[in-house]
Coordinates of C-alpha atoms and ligand atoms in Angstrom, one line a residue:
X1 CA -21.8 18.4 61.7
X2 CA -24.6 15.7 59.5
X3 CA -28.1 17.1 60.3
X4 CA -29.5 15.2 57.1
X5 CA -28.3 11.9 56.0
X6 CA -29.8 10.3 52.6
X7 CA -28.7 7.4 50.5
X8 CA -29.8 6.4 47.1
X9 CA -28.6 5.8 43.6
X10 CA -27.5 9.1 41.9
X11 CA -27.5 8.8 38.0
X12 CA -27.0 10.6 34.9
X13 CA -30.3 12.1 33.2
X14 CA -30.5 12.8 29.4
X15 CA -33.2 15.1 28.9
X16 CA -34.7 15.5 25.6
X17 CA -34.0 19.6 24.4
X18 CA -37.5 19.8 22.9
X19 CA -40.7 18.8 24.7
X20 CA -42.6 16.0 22.8
X21 CA -42.7 12.3 22.5
X22 CA -39.1 10.3 23.1
X23 CA -39.4 9.2 19.7
X24 CA -39.0 12.5 18.4
X25 CA -36.1 13.2 20.6
X26 CA -32.9 13.7 18.7
X27 CA -30.8 15.8 21.0
X28 CA -30.6 15.4 24.8
X29 CA -29.2 17.6 27.5
X30 CA -27.1 16.0 30.0
X31 CA -28.3 16.4 33.9
X32 CA -27.1 15.0 37.2
X33 CA -30.5 13.5 38.9
X34 CA -31.6 11.0 41.4
X35 CA -34.0 11.6 43.9
X36 CA -32.3 11.4 47.0
X37 CA -29.3 13.2 45.5
X38 CA -32.1 16.1 44.5
X39 CA -33.4 16.2 48.3
X40 CA -29.4 16.4 49.3
X41 CA -28.8 19.3 46.6
X42 CA -32.0 20.8 47.6
X43 CA -31.1 20.9 51.5
X44 CA -27.7 22.1 50.8
X45 CA -28.9 24.9 48.8
X46 CA -31.1 26.0 51.7
X47 CA -27.8 25.8 54.2
X48 CA -28.1 22.4 55.6
X49 CA -25.2 20.0 56.3
X50 CA -26.2 17.0 54.2
X51 CA -24.6 13.4 53.3
X52 CA -25.3 11.4 50.7
X53 CA -24.4 7.8 51.0
X54 CA -24.2 5.7 47.5
X55 CA -22.1 4.2 44.9
X56 CA -20.7 5.5 41.1
X57 CA -19.2 4.0 38.7
X58 CA -15.4 4.6 37.7
X59 CA -16.5 6.4 34.4
X60 CA -16.6 10.1 33.7
X61 CA -20.1 10.2 34.5
X62 CA -19.7 9.0 38.1
X63 CA -16.8 12.2 38.3
X64 CA -19.3 14.5 37.0
X65 CA -21.9 13.6 39.6
X66 CA -19.4 13.5 42.5
X67 CA -18.1 16.8 41.5
X68 CA -21.8 18.5 41.3
X69 CA -22.7 16.9 44.8
X70 CA -19.4 18.2 46.1
X71 CA -19.9 21.6 44.1
X72 CA -22.9 22.0 46.1
X73 CA -21.8 21.3 48.9
X74 CA -23.1 18.1 50.1
X75 CA -21.0 15.6 52.0
X76 CA -19.6 12.9 49.9
X77 CA -17.6 10.9 51.7
X78 CA -19.7 7.9 51.4
X79 CA -20.6 8.2 48.1
X80 CA -17.8 5.5 46.9
X81 CA -16.6 4.0 43.6
X82 CA -17.3 1.0 42.5
X83 CA -14.9 -0.6 40.2
X84 CA -17.3 -3.2 39.1
X85 CA -19.9 -1.5 37.4
X86 CA -21.1 1.5 35.3
X87 CA -22.8 4.4 36.6
X88 CA -26.4 4.3 35.9
X89 CA -28.0 6.3 33.1
X90 CA -31.6 7.4 32.0
X91 CA -33.1 8.9 29.1
X92 CA -36.3 11.0 29.2
X93 CA -38.7 13.0 27.4
X94 CA -39.8 16.1 28.2
X95 CA -43.9 16.4 28.7
X96 CA -45.7 19.6 29.8
X97 CA -49.0 17.5 30.2
X98 CA -49.0 13.9 31.4
X99 CA -46.3 11.6 32.7
X100 CA -42.9 11.5 30.4
X101 CA -41.8 8.5 29.2
X102 CA -38.5 7.2 30.9
X103 CA -35.8 4.6 29.6
X104 CA -33.3 3.3 32.3
X105 CA -30.0 1.8 31.7
X106 CA -29.5 1.4 35.2
X107 CA -29.6 -2.8 35.5
X108 CA -26.6 -3.9 37.2
X109 CA -25.1 -0.2 38.0
X110 CA -22.5 0.8 40.8
X111 CA -25.9 2.6 42.3
X112 CA -28.0 -0.4 42.4
X113 CA -25.2 -2.6 44.4
X114 CA -25.5 -0.2 47.3
X115 CA -25.3 -2.8 50.3
X116 CA -26.0 -2.7 54.0
X117 CA -22.3 -2.7 54.6
X118 CA -22.0 0.8 52.9
X119 CA -24.4 1.8 55.4
X120 CA -22.7 0.4 58.4
X121 CA -19.4 1.6 57.3
X122 CA -20.9 5.5 57.3
X123 CA -22.1 4.6 60.5
X124 CA -19.0 3.5 62.2
X125 CA -17.4 6.9 60.9
X126 CA -19.9 9.0 62.5
X127 CA -22.5 10.1 60.0
X128 CA -25.6 9.4 61.8
X129 CA -24.3 10.7 65.2
X130 CA -25.4 14.3 65.4
X131 CA -28.5 13.3 62.5
X132 CA -31.6 14.9 63.1
X133 CA -33.3 14.0 59.9
X134 CA -32.9 10.5 57.6
X135 CA -34.8 10.9 54.2
X136 CA -35.3 7.7 51.9
X137 CA -37.5 6.9 49.0
X138 CA -39.0 3.9 47.6
X139 CA -36.6 3.9 44.6
X140 CA -33.6 2.7 46.4
X141 CA -35.3 -0.3 47.5
X142 CA -36.8 -1.4 44.2
X143 CA -32.9 -1.3 42.6
X144 CA -31.8 -4.8 44.3
X145 CA -31.9 -6.7 47.5
X146 CA -28.7 -5.1 48.5
X147 CA -30.1 -1.6 48.4
X148 CA -33.1 -2.6 49.8
X149 CA -31.4 -4.0 52.8
X150 CA -29.2 -0.6 52.6
X151 CA -32.3 1.7 52.9
X152 CA -33.7 -0.7 56.0
X153 CA -30.3 -0.4 57.8
X154 CA -30.3 3.3 57.4
X155 CA -33.9 3.3 58.8
X156 CA -32.6 1.0 62.0
X157 CA -29.5 3.3 62.6
X158 CA -31.2 6.6 62.3
X159 CA -34.0 5.6 64.7
X160 CA -31.2 4.3 67.6
X161 CA -29.8 8.4 67.1
X162 CA -33.4 9.4 67.6
X163 CA -33.8 11.3 64.2
X164 CA -36.8 11.8 62.1
X165 CA -37.2 9.7 59.1
X166 CA -39.0 10.3 56.1
X167 CA -39.9 8.1 53.0
X168 CA -41.1 9.4 50.1
X169 CA -43.3 6.6 47.9
X170 CA -41.7 7.3 44.7
X171 CA -43.1 4.4 42.9
X172 CA -41.3 3.9 39.6
X173 CA -43.1 1.4 37.5
X174 CA -40.5 0.9 35.1
X175 CA -38.5 -0.6 38.3
X176 CA -40.8 -3.0 39.9
X177 CA -44.9 -3.8 39.6
X178 CA -47.3 -2.5 42.1
X179 CA -47.9 -5.8 43.7
X180 CA -43.9 -6.0 44.2
X181 CA -43.8 -2.3 45.7
X182 CA -46.8 -2.4 48.0
X183 CA -45.8 -4.9 50.6
X184 CA -42.4 -3.4 50.5
X185 CA -43.2 0.1 50.6
X186 CA -45.5 -0.7 53.4
X187 CA -43.3 -2.2 55.8
X188 CA -41.1 0.7 54.9
X189 CA -43.8 2.9 56.1
X190 CA -44.3 1.2 59.1
X191 CA -41.1 2.3 60.5
X192 CA -40.7 5.9 59.4
X193 CA -42.0 9.0 60.9
X194 CA -43.1 11.0 57.8
X195 CA -44.5 9.5 54.5
X196 CA -44.9 11.6 51.4
X197 CA -46.6 10.6 47.9
X198 CA -48.8 11.7 45.2
X199 CA -52.5 10.3 46.0
X200 CA -51.6 7.6 43.1
X201 CA -48.8 6.3 45.1
X202 CA -50.6 6.6 48.4
X203 CA -53.2 4.4 46.8
X204 CA -51.0 1.4 46.1
X205 CA -50.0 1.8 49.7
X206 CA -53.4 1.7 51.1
X207 CA -54.1 -1.3 48.8
X208 CA -55.1 -4.0 51.3
X209 CA -57.3 -1.2 53.1
X210 CA -60.5 -0.4 52.3
X211 CA -59.2 2.4 49.9
X212 CA -61.2 5.7 49.7
X213 CA -61.0 6.8 46.0
X214 CA -57.8 8.0 44.4
X215 CA -59.7 11.1 44.3
X216 CA -59.6 11.9 47.9
X217 CA -56.0 12.5 49.0
X218 CA -57.0 13.7 52.5
X219 CA -58.9 10.0 52.9
X220 CA -55.9 8.2 51.3
X221 CA -53.2 10.1 53.9
X222 CA -55.6 9.0 56.5
X223 CA -55.7 5.3 55.4
X224 CA -51.9 5.6 55.5
X225 CA -51.6 7.1 59.2
X226 CA -53.0 3.8 60.3
X227 CA -49.5 2.2 58.7
X228 CA -47.7 4.1 61.5
X229 CA -46.2 7.0 60.5
X230 CA -47.1 10.5 62.5
X231 CA -47.5 12.6 59.5
X232 CA -48.6 12.0 55.8
X233 CA -48.2 14.3 53.1
X234 CA -50.0 14.3 49.8
X235 CA -48.2 16.0 47.0
X236 CA -50.7 17.5 44.6
X237 CA -48.5 18.9 41.9
X238 CA -50.6 22.0 40.7
X239 CA -53.1 21.5 43.3
X240 CA -50.2 22.0 45.9
X241 CA -49.8 19.6 49.2
X242 CA -52.1 18.1 52.3
X243 CA -51.0 16.5 55.2
X244 CA -52.7 14.7 58.4
X245 CA -51.2 14.1 61.4
X246 CA -51.9 11.0 63.9
X247 CA -52.5 13.2 66.9
X248 CA -55.8 15.0 64.8
X249 CA -56.0 13.0 61.9
X250 CA -59.6 14.8 60.9
X251 CA -57.7 18.1 60.8
X252 CA -56.5 18.4 57.3
X253 CA -53.9 20.7 56.4
X254 CA -53.2 22.1 53.3
X255 CA -51.4 24.7 51.2
X256 CA -52.1 25.9 47.4
X257 CA -49.2 25.6 44.6
X258 CA -47.4 28.7 43.4
X259 CA -49.1 29.7 40.1
X260 CA -46.7 29.0 37.3
X261 CA -46.9 31.1 34.0
X262 CA -44.9 27.9 32.5
X263 CA -44.2 24.6 33.9
X264 CA -40.7 24.1 32.1
X265 CA -40.0 20.7 33.4
X266 CA -41.9 18.8 36.4
X267 CA -39.2 15.9 37.3
X268 CA -37.8 16.9 40.2
X269 CA -40.6 19.2 41.5
X270 CA -41.3 16.5 44.2
X271 CA -38.0 16.1 45.7
X272 CA -37.5 20.0 45.5
X273 CA -41.2 19.9 47.8
X274 CA -39.3 17.2 50.0
X275 CA -35.8 19.6 50.4
X276 CA -38.2 22.6 51.4
X277 CA -40.5 20.5 53.7
X278 CA -37.8 18.5 55.6
X279 CA -35.7 22.2 56.1
X280 CA -38.8 23.5 57.3
X281 CA -39.2 20.7 60.0
X282 CA -35.9 21.0 60.9
X283 CA -36.7 24.7 62.2
X284 CA -39.4 23.5 64.1
X285 CA -41.8 25.1 61.4
X286 CA -45.3 23.5 61.8
X287 CA -46.4 21.3 59.4
X288 CA -49.0 23.7 57.6
X289 CA -46.4 26.2 56.6
X290 CA -43.6 23.3 56.0
X291 CA -46.1 22.6 53.3
X292 CA -46.1 26.1 51.8
X293 CA -42.5 25.8 51.7
X294 CA -42.4 22.7 50.1
X295 CA -44.6 24.2 47.6
X296 CA -42.3 26.8 46.9
X297 CA -39.4 24.9 46.0
X298 CA -41.3 22.5 44.1
X299 CA -42.7 25.4 42.0
X300 CA -39.0 26.6 41.6
X301 CA -37.8 23.4 40.3
X302 CA -40.5 23.1 38.2
X303 CA -39.7 26.4 36.2
X304 CA -36.5 25.1 35.3
X305 CA -35.2 22.7 33.2
X306 CA -33.6 19.4 34.9
X307 CA -33.9 18.2 38.4
X308 CA -31.5 20.5 40.0
X309 CA -31.0 24.0 38.7
X310 CA -34.0 25.2 39.8
X311 CA -33.6 24.3 43.6
X312 CA -33.9 27.6 45.6
X313 CA -31.1 28.9 48.0
X314 CA -32.5 30.2 51.2
X315 CA -32.5 33.6 50.1
X316 CA -34.5 32.7 46.4
X317 CA -37.0 30.8 48.5
X318 CA -37.7 33.8 51.4
X319 CA -38.3 35.9 48.4
X320 CA -40.9 33.6 46.8
X321 CA -42.6 33.0 50.1
X322 CA -42.5 36.7 50.3
X323 CA -44.3 37.5 47.2
X324 CA -46.7 34.7 47.9
X325 CA -50.3 35.7 49.2
X326 CA -51.4 33.9 52.1
X327 CA -47.9 32.8 53.4
X328 CA -48.3 32.0 57.1
X329 CA -46.2 34.6 59.0
X330 CA -44.1 32.3 60.6
X331 CA -42.2 31.5 57.4
X332 CA -42.7 34.6 55.7
Ligands
KDG1 O1 -37.5 12.2 41.1 C1 -36.7 12.6 39.8 C2 -35.9 11.3 39.8 O2 -37.2 10.2 39.1 C3 -35.3 11.5 38.8 O3 -34.1 12.2 39.1 C4 -34.6 9.8 38.8 O4 -34.1 9.0 40.6 C5 -34.6 8.5 40.0 C6 -35.6 7.7 39.1 O5 -35.1 6.6 39.8 O6 -36.3 7.8 38.6

């Protein structure tokens, strides 16, 4: 029985072996990446039944993706091979400080050809029947009109099944401009229960409201509540995370980050956070404690190279939380 469904484009990432600028990178390692697939693997490692809807190309990269997701225990019944387009690729540098430069080769890719029909077919096969949670991101609607419709369809169907729906804003400025993204993301945010994002992303979403400063994440999260979700989470990286709830918007729930001695590769940490947060909420853990679980997963991901390698198992997460001062007793 599938308890979580997610959809999007799983792609192959070539990550520079050495930290530094892309112009100097000469050797790369191949990883499986893609925000929603990262969340799916994170949830599978935490013992959840999770399904991924998407398309891959009829090539070795698509096969590598399919094998990895399957090997992690993700239900790939609705990850289909599109014979007419290649699997998407990305190349990225590694940066410990600041944003890493990314180059995509994904325009016209198999994953970007996802359509509402793919989701309808999965629904007809019963994938949403016992689903308690749908997770979507702001990347998929940026890929194509069809992929955007697929996201909207998944939200509509999950809603009729009474699932909780989360949206990680994941603004990708290489795919669309802030002006293009803002109205689309706002509309999605109005139809979900949980919105997650960095302060920078929340500021784009809130741009038509009387925006508080990006340096006040709680105010940004509160402004996002006005759009419609019942919970808004601000992911603050090394600053941990905070959340506000519609029931009591003045109460700021916050959890500090795990102190890392070395950040090996922060990309993918936000997806790991989502996996930890969703797993906690599925167990009815309260929002404040769910933030702590998300932070621990995020730190574990940032401590390893690639998006998925460091995603913790249930036992690894328990050990991390046990060692952490201030961990709420409900999750220790
Ligand atoms: O969150 C990590 C993702 O950004 C990465 O895996 C690639 O999905 C990706 C994207 O579209 O940038």
